[in-house]
Coordinates of C-alpha atoms in Angstrom, one line a residue:
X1 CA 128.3 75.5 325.1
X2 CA 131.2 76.5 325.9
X3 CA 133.2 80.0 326.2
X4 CA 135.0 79.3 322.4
X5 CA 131.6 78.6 321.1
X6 CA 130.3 81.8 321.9
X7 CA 129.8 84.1 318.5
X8 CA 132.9 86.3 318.1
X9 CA 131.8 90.0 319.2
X10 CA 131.0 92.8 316.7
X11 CA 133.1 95.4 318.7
X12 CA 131.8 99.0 316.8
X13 CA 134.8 100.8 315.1
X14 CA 136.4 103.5 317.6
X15 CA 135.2 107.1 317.5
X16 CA 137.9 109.7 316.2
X17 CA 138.3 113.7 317.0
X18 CA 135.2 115.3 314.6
X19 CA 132.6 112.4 314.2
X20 CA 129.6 112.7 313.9
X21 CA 127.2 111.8 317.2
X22 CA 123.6 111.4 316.8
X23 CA 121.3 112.0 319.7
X24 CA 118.2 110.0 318.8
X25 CA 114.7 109.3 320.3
X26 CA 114.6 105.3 320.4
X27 CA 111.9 105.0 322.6
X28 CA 110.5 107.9 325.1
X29 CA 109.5 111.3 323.3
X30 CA 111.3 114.6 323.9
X31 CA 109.5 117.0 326.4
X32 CA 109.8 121.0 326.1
X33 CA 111.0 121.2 330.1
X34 CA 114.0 119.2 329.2
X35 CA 115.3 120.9 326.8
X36 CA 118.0 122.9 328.9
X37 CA 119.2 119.1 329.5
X38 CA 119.2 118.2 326.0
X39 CA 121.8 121.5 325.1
X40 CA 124.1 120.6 327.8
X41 CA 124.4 117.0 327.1
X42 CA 125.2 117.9 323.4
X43 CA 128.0 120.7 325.1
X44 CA 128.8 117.4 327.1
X45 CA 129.9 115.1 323.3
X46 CA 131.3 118.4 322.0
X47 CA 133.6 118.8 324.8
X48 CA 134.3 115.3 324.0
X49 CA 135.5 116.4 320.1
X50 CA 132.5 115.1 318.5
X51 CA 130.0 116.6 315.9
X52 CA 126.7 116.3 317.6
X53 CA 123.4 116.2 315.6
X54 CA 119.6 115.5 316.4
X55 CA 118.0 112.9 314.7
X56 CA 114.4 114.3 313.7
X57 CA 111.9 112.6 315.5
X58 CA 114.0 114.8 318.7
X59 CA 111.4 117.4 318.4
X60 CA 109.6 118.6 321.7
X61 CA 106.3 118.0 322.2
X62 CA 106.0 115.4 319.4
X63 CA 104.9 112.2 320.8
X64 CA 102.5 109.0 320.0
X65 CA 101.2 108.1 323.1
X66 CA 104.3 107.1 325.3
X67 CA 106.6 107.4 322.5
X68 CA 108.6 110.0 320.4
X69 CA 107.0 108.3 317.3
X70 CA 105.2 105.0 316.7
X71 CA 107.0 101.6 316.4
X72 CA 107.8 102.0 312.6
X73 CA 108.5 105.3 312.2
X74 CA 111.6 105.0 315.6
X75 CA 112.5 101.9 313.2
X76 CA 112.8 103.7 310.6
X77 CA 114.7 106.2 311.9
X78 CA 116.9 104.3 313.5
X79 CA 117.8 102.2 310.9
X80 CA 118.3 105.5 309.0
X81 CA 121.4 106.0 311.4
X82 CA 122.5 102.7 310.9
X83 CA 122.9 102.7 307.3
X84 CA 124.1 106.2 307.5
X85 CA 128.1 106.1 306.9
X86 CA 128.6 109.5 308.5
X87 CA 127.2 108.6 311.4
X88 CA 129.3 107.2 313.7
X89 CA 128.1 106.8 316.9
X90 CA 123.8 106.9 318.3
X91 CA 122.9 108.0 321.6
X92 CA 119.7 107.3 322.9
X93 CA 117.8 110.6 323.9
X94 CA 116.0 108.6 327.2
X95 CA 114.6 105.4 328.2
X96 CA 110.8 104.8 327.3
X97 CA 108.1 102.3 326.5
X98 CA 108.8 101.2 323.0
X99 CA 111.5 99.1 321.8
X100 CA 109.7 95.8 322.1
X101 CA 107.5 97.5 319.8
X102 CA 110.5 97.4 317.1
X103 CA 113.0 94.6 317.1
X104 CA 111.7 93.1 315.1
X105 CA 111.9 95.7 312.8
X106 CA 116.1 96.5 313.1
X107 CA 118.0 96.4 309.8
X108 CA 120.8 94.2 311.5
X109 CA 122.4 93.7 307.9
X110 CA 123.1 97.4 308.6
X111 CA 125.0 96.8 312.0
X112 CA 126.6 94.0 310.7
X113 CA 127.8 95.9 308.2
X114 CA 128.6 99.2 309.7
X115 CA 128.7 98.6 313.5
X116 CA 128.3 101.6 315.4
X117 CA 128.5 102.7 319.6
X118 CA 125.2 103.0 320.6
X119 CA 124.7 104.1 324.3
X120 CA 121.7 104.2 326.7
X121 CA 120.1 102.2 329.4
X122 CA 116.7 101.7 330.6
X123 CA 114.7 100.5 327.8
X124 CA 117.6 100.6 325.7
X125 CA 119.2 97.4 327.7
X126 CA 116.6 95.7 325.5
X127 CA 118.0 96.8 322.5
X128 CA 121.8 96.1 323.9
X129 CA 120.5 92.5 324.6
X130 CA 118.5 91.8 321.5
X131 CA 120.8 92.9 319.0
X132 CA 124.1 91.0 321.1
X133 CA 122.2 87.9 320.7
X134 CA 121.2 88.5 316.8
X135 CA 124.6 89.8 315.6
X136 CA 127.2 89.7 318.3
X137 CA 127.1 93.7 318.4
X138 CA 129.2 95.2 321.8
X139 CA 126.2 97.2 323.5
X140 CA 127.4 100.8 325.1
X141 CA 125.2 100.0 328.8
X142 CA 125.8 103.4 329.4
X143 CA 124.1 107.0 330.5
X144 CA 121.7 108.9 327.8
X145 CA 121.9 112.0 326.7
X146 CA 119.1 114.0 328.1
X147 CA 118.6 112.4 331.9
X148 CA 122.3 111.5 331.8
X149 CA 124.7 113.6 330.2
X150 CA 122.4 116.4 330.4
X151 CA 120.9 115.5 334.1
X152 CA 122.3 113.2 336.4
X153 CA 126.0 114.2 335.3
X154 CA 125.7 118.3 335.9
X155 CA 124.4 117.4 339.6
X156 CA 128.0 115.9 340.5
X157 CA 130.9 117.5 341.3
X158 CA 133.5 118.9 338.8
X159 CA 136.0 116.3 339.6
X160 CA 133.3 113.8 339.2
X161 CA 132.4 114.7 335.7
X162 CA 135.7 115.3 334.6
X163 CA 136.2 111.8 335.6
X164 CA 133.0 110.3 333.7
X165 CA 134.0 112.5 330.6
X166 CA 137.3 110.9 330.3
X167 CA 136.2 107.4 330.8
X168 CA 133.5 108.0 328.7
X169 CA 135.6 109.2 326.2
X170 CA 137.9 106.6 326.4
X171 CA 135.4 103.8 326.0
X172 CA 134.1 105.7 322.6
X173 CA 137.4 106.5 321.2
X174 CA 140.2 103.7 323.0
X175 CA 141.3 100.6 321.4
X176 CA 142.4 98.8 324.5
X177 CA 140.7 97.4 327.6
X178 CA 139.9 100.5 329.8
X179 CA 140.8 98.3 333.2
X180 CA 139.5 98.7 336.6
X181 CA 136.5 101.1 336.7
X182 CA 136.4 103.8 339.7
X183 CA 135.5 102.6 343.0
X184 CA 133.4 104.9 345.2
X185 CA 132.6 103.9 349.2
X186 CA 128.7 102.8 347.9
X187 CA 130.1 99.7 346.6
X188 CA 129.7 96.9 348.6
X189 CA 130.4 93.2 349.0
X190 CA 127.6 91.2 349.4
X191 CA 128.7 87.9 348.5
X192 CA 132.9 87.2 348.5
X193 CA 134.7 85.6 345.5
X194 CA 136.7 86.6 342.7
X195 CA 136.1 85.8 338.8
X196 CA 136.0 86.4 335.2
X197 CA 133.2 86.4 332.2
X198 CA 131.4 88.3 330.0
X199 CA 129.4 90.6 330.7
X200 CA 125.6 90.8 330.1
X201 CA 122.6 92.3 331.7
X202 CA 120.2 95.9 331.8
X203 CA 117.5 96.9 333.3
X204 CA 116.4 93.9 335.8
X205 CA 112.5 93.6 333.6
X206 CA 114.1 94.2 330.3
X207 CA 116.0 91.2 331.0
X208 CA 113.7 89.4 332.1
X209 CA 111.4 90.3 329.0
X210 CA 113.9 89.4 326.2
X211 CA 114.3 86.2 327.2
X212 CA 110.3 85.8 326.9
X213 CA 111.2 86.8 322.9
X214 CA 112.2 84.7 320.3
X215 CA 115.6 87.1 320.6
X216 CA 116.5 85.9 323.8
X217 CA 119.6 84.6 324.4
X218 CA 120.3 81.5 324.2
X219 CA 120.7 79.8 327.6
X220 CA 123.8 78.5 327.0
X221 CA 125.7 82.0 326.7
X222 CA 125.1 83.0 330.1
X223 CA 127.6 79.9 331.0
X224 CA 130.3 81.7 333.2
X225 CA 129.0 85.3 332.6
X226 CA 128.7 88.3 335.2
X227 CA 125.2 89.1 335.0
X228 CA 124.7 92.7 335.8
X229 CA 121.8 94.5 336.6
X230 CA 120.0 97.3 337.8
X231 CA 116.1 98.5 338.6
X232 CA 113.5 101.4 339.4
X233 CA 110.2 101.9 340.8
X234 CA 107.9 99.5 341.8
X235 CA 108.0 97.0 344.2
X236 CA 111.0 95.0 346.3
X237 CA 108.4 92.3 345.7
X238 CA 109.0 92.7 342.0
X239 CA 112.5 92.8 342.1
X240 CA 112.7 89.5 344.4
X241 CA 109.9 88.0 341.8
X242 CA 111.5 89.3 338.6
X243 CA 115.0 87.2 339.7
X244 CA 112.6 84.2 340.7
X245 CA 111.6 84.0 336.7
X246 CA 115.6 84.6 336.0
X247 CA 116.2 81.0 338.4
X248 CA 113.3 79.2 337.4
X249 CA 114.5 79.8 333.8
X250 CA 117.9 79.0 334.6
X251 CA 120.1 81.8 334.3
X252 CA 121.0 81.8 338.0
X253 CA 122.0 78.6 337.6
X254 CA 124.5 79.5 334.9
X255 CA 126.4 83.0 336.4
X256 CA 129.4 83.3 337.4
X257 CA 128.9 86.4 339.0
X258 CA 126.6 89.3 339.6
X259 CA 127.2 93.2 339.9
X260 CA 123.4 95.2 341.3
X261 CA 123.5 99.0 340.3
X262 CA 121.9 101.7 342.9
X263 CA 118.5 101.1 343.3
X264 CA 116.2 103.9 342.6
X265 CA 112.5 104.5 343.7
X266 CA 111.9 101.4 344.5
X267 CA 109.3 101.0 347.5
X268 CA 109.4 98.2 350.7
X269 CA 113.6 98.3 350.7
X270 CA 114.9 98.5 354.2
X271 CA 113.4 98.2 357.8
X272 CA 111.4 96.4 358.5
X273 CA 111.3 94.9 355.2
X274 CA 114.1 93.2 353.4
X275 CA 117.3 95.3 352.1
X276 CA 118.4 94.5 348.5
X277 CA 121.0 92.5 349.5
X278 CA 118.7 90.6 351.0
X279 CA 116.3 89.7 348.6
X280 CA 119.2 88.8 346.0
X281 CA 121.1 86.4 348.5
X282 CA 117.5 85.1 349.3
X283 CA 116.8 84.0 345.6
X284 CA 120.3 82.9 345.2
X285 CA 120.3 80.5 347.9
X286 CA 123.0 78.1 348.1
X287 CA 124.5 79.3 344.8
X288 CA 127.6 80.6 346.1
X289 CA 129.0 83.4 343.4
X290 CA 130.5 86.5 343.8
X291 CA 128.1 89.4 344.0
X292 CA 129.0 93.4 343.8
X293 CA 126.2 95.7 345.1
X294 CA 125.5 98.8 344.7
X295 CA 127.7 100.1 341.8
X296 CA 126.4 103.5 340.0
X297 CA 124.9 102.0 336.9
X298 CA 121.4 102.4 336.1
X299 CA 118.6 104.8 336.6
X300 CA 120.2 106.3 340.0
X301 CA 122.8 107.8 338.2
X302 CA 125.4 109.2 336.7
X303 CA 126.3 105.6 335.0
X304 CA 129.6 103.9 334.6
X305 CA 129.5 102.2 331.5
X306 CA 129.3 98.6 331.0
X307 CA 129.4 97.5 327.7
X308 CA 127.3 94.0 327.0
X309 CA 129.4 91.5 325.6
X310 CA 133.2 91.9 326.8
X311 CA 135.0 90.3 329.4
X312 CA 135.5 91.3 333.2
X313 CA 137.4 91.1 336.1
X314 CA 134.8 90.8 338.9
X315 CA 136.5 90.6 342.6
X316 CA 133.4 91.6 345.2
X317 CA 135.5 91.1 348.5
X318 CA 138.1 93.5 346.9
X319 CA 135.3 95.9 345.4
X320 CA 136.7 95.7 342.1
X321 CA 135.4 95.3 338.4
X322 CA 137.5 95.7 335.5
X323 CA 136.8 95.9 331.8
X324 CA 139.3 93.5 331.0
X325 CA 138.4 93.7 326.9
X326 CA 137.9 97.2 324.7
X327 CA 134.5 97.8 323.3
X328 CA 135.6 99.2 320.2
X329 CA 138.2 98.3 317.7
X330 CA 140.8 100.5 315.7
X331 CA 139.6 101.2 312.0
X332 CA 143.2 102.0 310.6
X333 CA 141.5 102.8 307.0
X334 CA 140.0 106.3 308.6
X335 CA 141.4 109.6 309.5
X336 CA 139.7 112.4 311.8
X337 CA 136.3 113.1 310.9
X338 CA 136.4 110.8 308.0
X339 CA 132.9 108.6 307.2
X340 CA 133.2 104.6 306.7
X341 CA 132.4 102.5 303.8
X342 CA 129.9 100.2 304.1
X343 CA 131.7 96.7 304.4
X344 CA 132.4 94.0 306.7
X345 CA 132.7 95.7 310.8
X346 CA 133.7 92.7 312.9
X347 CA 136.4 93.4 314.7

């Protein structure tokens, strides 16, 4: 297959000043200590010009085992959102346990419909992935609300979060390609080479999983792509094990290029054992693509966003990676504040 017979992308209609943001729980529940973080990411969307609401199964305290709700009732909810015309946008509250538990339950009539911006990583990279390969949708790779906007982001400098507000509002509300994203001294080249693709990846075992579901992508999509990818906890082993599955299924053989997020928590990285550079050159082998490590995507954060689905400028010997595509598209039937119609979304 090649790049013109990729499906056309279902880019979200672009946020304006007074929508309404949605801070849901798609997969991990709420719990009452985090609820200072929970205030100031809503302040964070506010400052932004949005209306921020909580959708209700963001209670603290209510769970279901690992999970905010069970698989249905996050389904339902969700979908709730999705068919909601007022709502414009749907930030995930955190990561979790439970959207394999779900996609099979998505109203994606609804998205094609209505598409909306919804943001998160973790286990929401699933959800990015999944619903890419089953409608096309533009997936918002990008911080959550309460670890994120309400955590990682208030532990950075002012400048810093000044920075990631205004990118971050851009992405939401711009209608062209945001460009080259902000270089910091972590990024480094670990393999040479400049190129172009889109852009798909998550969460390095999310990735890995979808493609053991009927929703995975189909092989031939990842022709030319910039795999991107990020992981926590656990084991080097397991990262070095999880890309094995990614070569042996041949993904790796597909890639035009790969961008690693900061690793976090992740044990036997370093001397004496292998760095992560290491272990990703190792299962690479002779495959001789660019490769950008450590960029601040992922559970390290504060994330830079990297929307599934659009194309980028990767150059690893120049440390650069632009977002060469918008995410959203302009809806010119709206004014401020003003709720869609339900009705064809693909921009």
């Amino acid at each position: 297959m090649t790049a013109s017979a990729l499906p056309p992308l279902l880019r979200p209609r672009a946020l304006l000043p007074g929508d309404l943001v949605v801070i849901a729980s798609l997969s991990g529940p709420l719990h009452a200590t985090y609820e200072p973080d929970l205030d100031r990411a809503v302040a964070v969307l506010e400052r932004m010009g949005f209306r921020v609401r909580r959708a209700p199964l963001l209670e603290a305290g209510r769970r279901h085992w690992w999970s905010a709700g069970t698989p249905a009732e996050i389904a339902a909810e969700f979908n709730a959102l999705l068919r909601d015309p007022e709502v414009r946008a749907v930030v995930a509250h955190d990561g979790g346990q439970t959207a394999l538990g779900y996609l099979d339950l998505i109203d994606v009539e609804a998205i094609a419909a209505d598409p909306k911006p919804i943001l998160g990583y973790s286990d929401i990279s699933l959800l990015h992935l999944v619903l890419y390969a089953r409608t096309g949708l533009v997936g918002f790779h990008a911080d959550l609300a309460t670890p994120g906007l309400g955590g990682a982001w208030q532990r950075v400098t002012e400048a810093r979060r000044a920075e990631l507000e205004r990118l971050y509002s851009t992405l939401l509300t711009g209608t062209e390609a945001i460009g080259e994203l902000p270089t910091t001294p972590s990024w480094e080249c670990w393999r040479a080479g400049r190129v172009e693709g889109r852009l798909i990846g998550g969460v390095l075992n999310r990735v890995m999983r979808t493609q053991a579901t009927r929703y995975a992508l189909p092989l031939d999509w990842f022709d030319g792509a910039v795999l991107f990818w990020e992981e926590m906890g656990g084991f080097a082993s397991w990262v070095w094990s999880d890309l094995q599955v990614l070569r042996h299924c041949g993904v790796l053989d597909r890639i035009a290029g790969m961008v690693v997020g900061v690793p976090h928590a992740i044990e036997g990285l370093g001397v004496p054992d292998p760095t992560l550079a290491e272990i990703v050159l190792d299962v690479l082998g002779d495959r001789d693509i660019p490769v950008l490590g450590n960029v601040e995507f992922g559970h390290a954060g504060p994330n830079l966003p990297m929307p599934v689905g659009i194309r980028v400028g990767l150059d690893a010997g120049q440390r650069r990676l632009s977002l060469l595509e918008p995410a959203a598209c302009a809806d010119p039937g709206r004014t401020s504040g003003q709720a869609v119609s339900r009705g064809d979304r693909r921009g």
